[in-house]
Structures are given as C-alpha cells and as structure tokens.
Amino acid sequence: MDELDQSEQSHAMALYYRRLVHSRYVKDTEEYNNLHHDAMTNPVSMLIYRLLTQAADENLEGCRSIIGFETGTWVSNEHYEMVMAFAELIKLEVLTRIPEKEIRAKAEANWFLNDTDEKGYM
C-alpha cells in the first residue's frame, strides 16, 4: 500500500471494505437465513440475477423498447395486450430452459413481468 498514492490507496481501501461487507453478508446469510442463502447460491438464481443485472446495466432501455414496458414494468393501456403476449413468449422461453420443476415453478410464480396485486404491498 505504501507505493500507492493517496487516491489509489483510497480506492483500494474502498474496494477492500466492499468485499469485506459482501463476504460477511454471504457468511451471515448462510448461518442465519439459510433459505435466502440457498436462493442466492442457486445456479439458476445466479444466472437470472446476472442476466437482469446486465440488462439493467447495458440493455434495459433496449428491453423496454422491445417489450414495451416502462419503469417498474408499467405498461400503457393501449399496448398492454401486445406487451403481455410478448412478455409471455419470453417467459415461456426462459422457463423451458429450467429443468428442475421446483425452481421452474418458483421462477414462474415470481416472474418480473407478471401482473402484481399491489394491495399486499400497500
């Protein structure tokens, strides 16, 4: 660390602390919230997370324009039927690639473009 200038040291320490917090989070989650840990470390969950993160970072605008949803997956009334039909095709394509029935059922139940009953969240 001594050979780094102040800015590089600051950056290195920030990176170290982020990684430390992350590793403690994963370890504590495994110990105290095993169900959440299993979901976080499931290969399908990790793939979906990476795909969604990549889409958010690089291509969310493209996905929005192709599928036709807005922030929070809101869709205008005039395009609703078309967008939902296209979203259903995408969902079916993804779900057919998940071999485990239980994981497929969970993915389907929590599909990010499904209609959401907002009453439970208010």
PDB file of C-alpha atoms in Angstrom:
ATOM      1  CA  MET A   1       0.000   0.000   0.000  1.00  0.00           C
ATOM      2  CA  ASP A   2       2.905   2.366   0.630  1.00  0.00           C
ATOM      3  CA  GLU A   3       3.753   2.506  -3.070  1.00  0.00           C
ATOM      4  CA  LEU A   4       0.242   3.746  -3.923  1.00  0.00           C
ATOM      5  CA  ASP A   5      -0.638   7.424  -3.942  1.00  0.00           C
ATOM      6  CA  GLN A   6      -3.479   8.751  -1.752  1.00  0.00           C
ATOM      7  CA  SER A   7      -6.159   8.340  -4.428  1.00  0.00           C
ATOM      8  CA  GLU A   8      -5.100   4.756  -5.230  1.00  0.00           C
ATOM      9  CA  GLN A   9      -4.974   3.885  -1.515  1.00  0.00           C
ATOM     10  CA  SER A  10      -8.443   5.301  -1.008  1.00  0.00           C
ATOM     11  CA  HIS A  11      -9.766   3.306  -3.954  1.00  0.00           C
ATOM     12  CA  ALA A  12      -8.067   0.103  -2.732  1.00  0.00           C
ATOM     13  CA  MET A  13      -9.479   0.518   0.784  1.00  0.00           C
ATOM     14  CA  ALA A  14     -12.981   1.183  -0.527  1.00  0.00           C
ATOM     15  CA  LEU A  15     -12.778  -1.961  -2.649  1.00  0.00           C
ATOM     16  CA  TYR A  16     -11.483  -3.959   0.326  1.00  0.00           C
ATOM     17  CA  TYR A  17     -14.345  -2.781   2.553  1.00  0.00           C
ATOM     18  CA  ARG A  18     -16.980  -3.542  -0.109  1.00  0.00           C
ATOM     19  CA  ARG A  19     -15.602  -7.052  -0.481  1.00  0.00           C
ATOM     20  CA  LEU A  20     -15.385  -7.494   3.299  1.00  0.00           C
ATOM     21  CA  VAL A  21     -19.010  -6.424   3.770  1.00  0.00           C
ATOM     22  CA  HIS A  22     -20.090  -8.721   0.940  1.00  0.00           C
ATOM     23  CA  SER A  23     -18.248 -11.730   2.339  1.00  0.00           C
ATOM     24  CA  ARG A  24     -19.694 -11.123   5.837  1.00  0.00           C
ATOM     25  CA  TYR A  25     -23.162 -10.775   4.325  1.00  0.00           C
ATOM     26  CA  VAL A  26     -22.851 -14.092   2.494  1.00  0.00           C
ATOM     27  CA  LYS A  27     -21.411 -15.869   5.555  1.00  0.00           C
ATOM     28  CA  ASP A  28     -24.031 -14.473   7.940  1.00  0.00           C
ATOM     29  CA  THR A  29     -26.836 -15.179   5.474  1.00  0.00           C
ATOM     30  CA  GLU A  30     -25.694 -18.780   5.225  1.00  0.00           C
ATOM     31  CA  GLU A  31     -25.677 -19.063   9.013  1.00  0.00           C
ATOM     32  CA  TYR A  32     -28.843 -17.133   9.909  1.00  0.00           C
ATOM     33  CA  ASN A  33     -31.045 -17.241   6.784  1.00  0.00           C
ATOM     34  CA  ASN A  34     -30.338 -20.500   5.006  1.00  0.00           C
ATOM     35  CA  LEU A  35     -33.366 -20.282   2.702  1.00  0.00           C
ATOM     36  CA  HIS A  36     -32.175 -16.919   1.351  1.00  0.00           C
ATOM     37  CA  HIS A  37     -28.622 -18.235   1.061  1.00  0.00           C
ATOM     38  CA  ASP A  38     -29.837 -21.229  -0.948  1.00  0.00           C
ATOM     39  CA  ALA A  39     -31.702 -18.900  -3.293  1.00  0.00           C
ATOM     40  CA  MET A  40     -28.648 -16.629  -3.653  1.00  0.00           C
ATOM     41  CA  THR A  41     -26.301 -19.514  -4.458  1.00  0.00           C
ATOM     42  CA  ASN A  42     -28.662 -21.454  -6.724  1.00  0.00           C
ATOM     43  CA  PRO A  43     -27.125 -21.533 -10.231  1.00  0.00           C
ATOM     44  CA  VAL A  44     -30.419 -20.586 -11.916  1.00  0.00           C
ATOM     45  CA  SER A  45     -30.932 -17.694  -9.485  1.00  0.00           C
ATOM     46  CA  MET A  46     -27.391 -16.513 -10.130  1.00  0.00           C
ATOM     47  CA  LEU A  47     -27.933 -16.713 -13.889  1.00  0.00           C
ATOM     48  CA  ILE A  48     -31.179 -14.774 -13.660  1.00  0.00           C
ATOM     49  CA  TYR A  49     -29.515 -12.202 -11.389  1.00  0.00           C
ATOM     50  CA  ARG A  50     -26.604 -11.782 -13.797  1.00  0.00           C
ATOM     51  CA  LEU A  51     -28.911 -11.527 -16.796  1.00  0.00           C
ATOM     52  CA  LEU A  52     -31.085  -8.951 -15.092  1.00  0.00           C
ATOM     53  CA  THR A  53     -28.079  -7.012 -13.806  1.00  0.00           C
ATOM     54  CA  GLN A  54     -26.534  -6.996 -17.247  1.00  0.00           C
ATOM     55  CA  ALA A  55     -29.847  -5.959 -18.760  1.00  0.00           C
ATOM     56  CA  ALA A  56     -30.141  -3.164 -16.201  1.00  0.00           C
ATOM     57  CA  ASP A  57     -26.578  -2.005 -16.754  1.00  0.00           C
ATOM     58  CA  GLU A  58     -26.378  -2.299 -20.516  1.00  0.00           C
ATOM     59  CA  ASN A  59     -29.641  -3.122 -22.214  1.00  0.00           C
ATOM     60  CA  LEU A  60     -32.621  -2.203 -20.065  1.00  0.00           C
ATOM     61  CA  GLU A  61     -33.613   0.569 -22.422  1.00  0.00           C
ATOM     62  CA  GLY A  62     -33.469  -1.893 -25.311  1.00  0.00           C
ATOM     63  CA  CYS A  63     -35.590  -4.407 -23.395  1.00  0.00           C
ATOM     64  CA  ARG A  64     -38.051  -1.675 -22.528  1.00  0.00           C
ATOM     65  CA  SER A  65     -38.386  -0.577 -26.113  1.00  0.00           C
ATOM     66  CA  ILE A  66     -38.647  -4.130 -27.460  1.00  0.00           C
ATOM     67  CA  ILE A  67     -41.121  -5.409 -24.878  1.00  0.00           C
ATOM     68  CA  GLY A  68     -42.745  -2.049 -24.291  1.00  0.00           C
ATOM     69  CA  PHE A  69     -42.685  -1.626 -20.513  1.00  0.00           C
ATOM     70  CA  GLU A  70     -41.714   1.442 -18.547  1.00  0.00           C
ATOM     71  CA  THR A  71     -40.021   1.964 -15.194  1.00  0.00           C
ATOM     72  CA  GLY A  72     -41.291  -0.560 -12.679  1.00  0.00           C
ATOM     73  CA  THR A  73     -42.581  -2.659 -15.616  1.00  0.00           C
ATOM     74  CA  TRP A  74     -45.524  -0.291 -16.079  1.00  0.00           C
ATOM     75  CA  VAL A  75     -47.274  -0.655 -19.453  1.00  0.00           C
ATOM     76  CA  SER A  76     -49.698   1.763 -21.074  1.00  0.00           C
ATOM     77  CA  ASN A  77     -53.281   0.566 -21.584  1.00  0.00           C
ATOM     78  CA  GLU A  78     -53.082   0.864 -25.365  1.00  0.00           C
ATOM     79  CA  HIS A  79     -50.094  -1.509 -25.597  1.00  0.00           C
ATOM     80  CA  TYR A  80     -50.945  -3.787 -22.671  1.00  0.00           C
ATOM     81  CA  GLU A  81     -52.225  -6.845 -24.598  1.00  0.00           C
ATOM     82  CA  MET A  82     -49.373  -6.815 -27.116  1.00  0.00           C
ATOM     83  CA  VAL A  83     -46.712  -6.331 -24.433  1.00  0.00           C
ATOM     84  CA  MET A  84     -48.131  -9.073 -22.221  1.00  0.00           C
ATOM     85  CA  ALA A  85     -48.248 -11.506 -25.147  1.00  0.00           C
ATOM     86  CA  PHE A  86     -44.602 -10.788 -25.970  1.00  0.00           C
ATOM     87  CA  ALA A  87     -43.612 -11.000 -22.295  1.00  0.00           C
ATOM     88  CA  GLU A  88     -45.377 -14.370 -22.076  1.00  0.00           C
ATOM     89  CA  LEU A  89     -43.314 -15.672 -25.011  1.00  0.00           C
ATOM     90  CA  ILE A  90     -40.111 -14.591 -23.280  1.00  0.00           C
ATOM     91  CA  LYS A  91     -41.240 -16.191 -20.016  1.00  0.00           C
ATOM     92  CA  LEU A  92     -42.049 -19.483 -21.748  1.00  0.00           C
ATOM     93  CA  GLU A  93     -38.658 -19.480 -23.462  1.00  0.00           C
ATOM     94  CA  VAL A  94     -36.839 -18.948 -20.160  1.00  0.00           C
ATOM     95  CA  LEU A  95     -38.967 -21.424 -18.206  1.00  0.00           C
ATOM     96  CA  THR A  96     -38.466 -24.210 -20.747  1.00  0.00           C
ATOM     97  CA  ARG A  97     -34.718 -23.908 -20.128  1.00  0.00           C
ATOM     98  CA  ILE A  98     -35.067 -24.575 -16.378  1.00  0.00           C
ATOM     99  CA  PRO A  99     -35.029 -28.354 -15.927  1.00  0.00           C
ATOM    100  CA  GLU A 100     -35.910 -28.525 -12.213  1.00  0.00           C
ATOM    101  CA  LYS A 101     -39.701 -28.401 -11.711  1.00  0.00           C
ATOM    102  CA  GLU A 102     -39.500 -26.751  -8.284  1.00  0.00           C
ATOM    103  CA  ILE A 103     -37.163 -23.991  -9.445  1.00  0.00           C
ATOM    104  CA  ARG A 104     -39.189 -23.503 -12.619  1.00  0.00           C
ATOM    105  CA  ALA A 105     -42.361 -23.116 -10.523  1.00  0.00           C
ATOM    106  CA  LYS A 106     -40.677 -20.525  -8.283  1.00  0.00           C
ATOM    107  CA  ALA A 107     -39.365 -18.605 -11.288  1.00  0.00           C
ATOM    108  CA  GLU A 108     -42.820 -18.635 -12.859  1.00  0.00           C
ATOM    109  CA  ALA A 109     -44.516 -17.529  -9.629  1.00  0.00           C
ATOM    110  CA  ASN A 110     -42.095 -14.608  -9.267  1.00  0.00           C
ATOM    111  CA  TRP A 111     -41.704 -13.619 -12.922  1.00  0.00           C
ATOM    112  CA  PHE A 112     -40.742  -9.956 -13.040  1.00  0.00           C
ATOM    113  CA  LEU A 113     -43.297  -9.050 -15.727  1.00  0.00           C
ATOM    114  CA  ASN A 114     -46.297 -10.740 -14.093  1.00  0.00           C
ATOM    115  CA  ASP A 115     -49.193  -8.604 -13.006  1.00  0.00           C
ATOM    116  CA  THR A 116     -48.754  -7.655  -9.382  1.00  0.00           C
ATOM    117  CA  ASP A 117     -51.569  -7.288  -6.905  1.00  0.00           C
ATOM    118  CA  GLU A 118     -50.417  -4.108  -5.212  1.00  0.00           C
ATOM    119  CA  LYS A 119     -52.864  -4.434  -2.302  1.00  0.00           C
ATOM    120  CA  GLY A 120     -50.440  -6.651  -0.408  1.00  0.00           C
ATOM    121  CA  TYR A 121     -47.727  -4.002  -0.696  1.00  0.00           C
ATOM    122  CA  MET A 122     -49.736  -1.005   0.463  1.00  0.00           C
TER     123      MET A 122
END
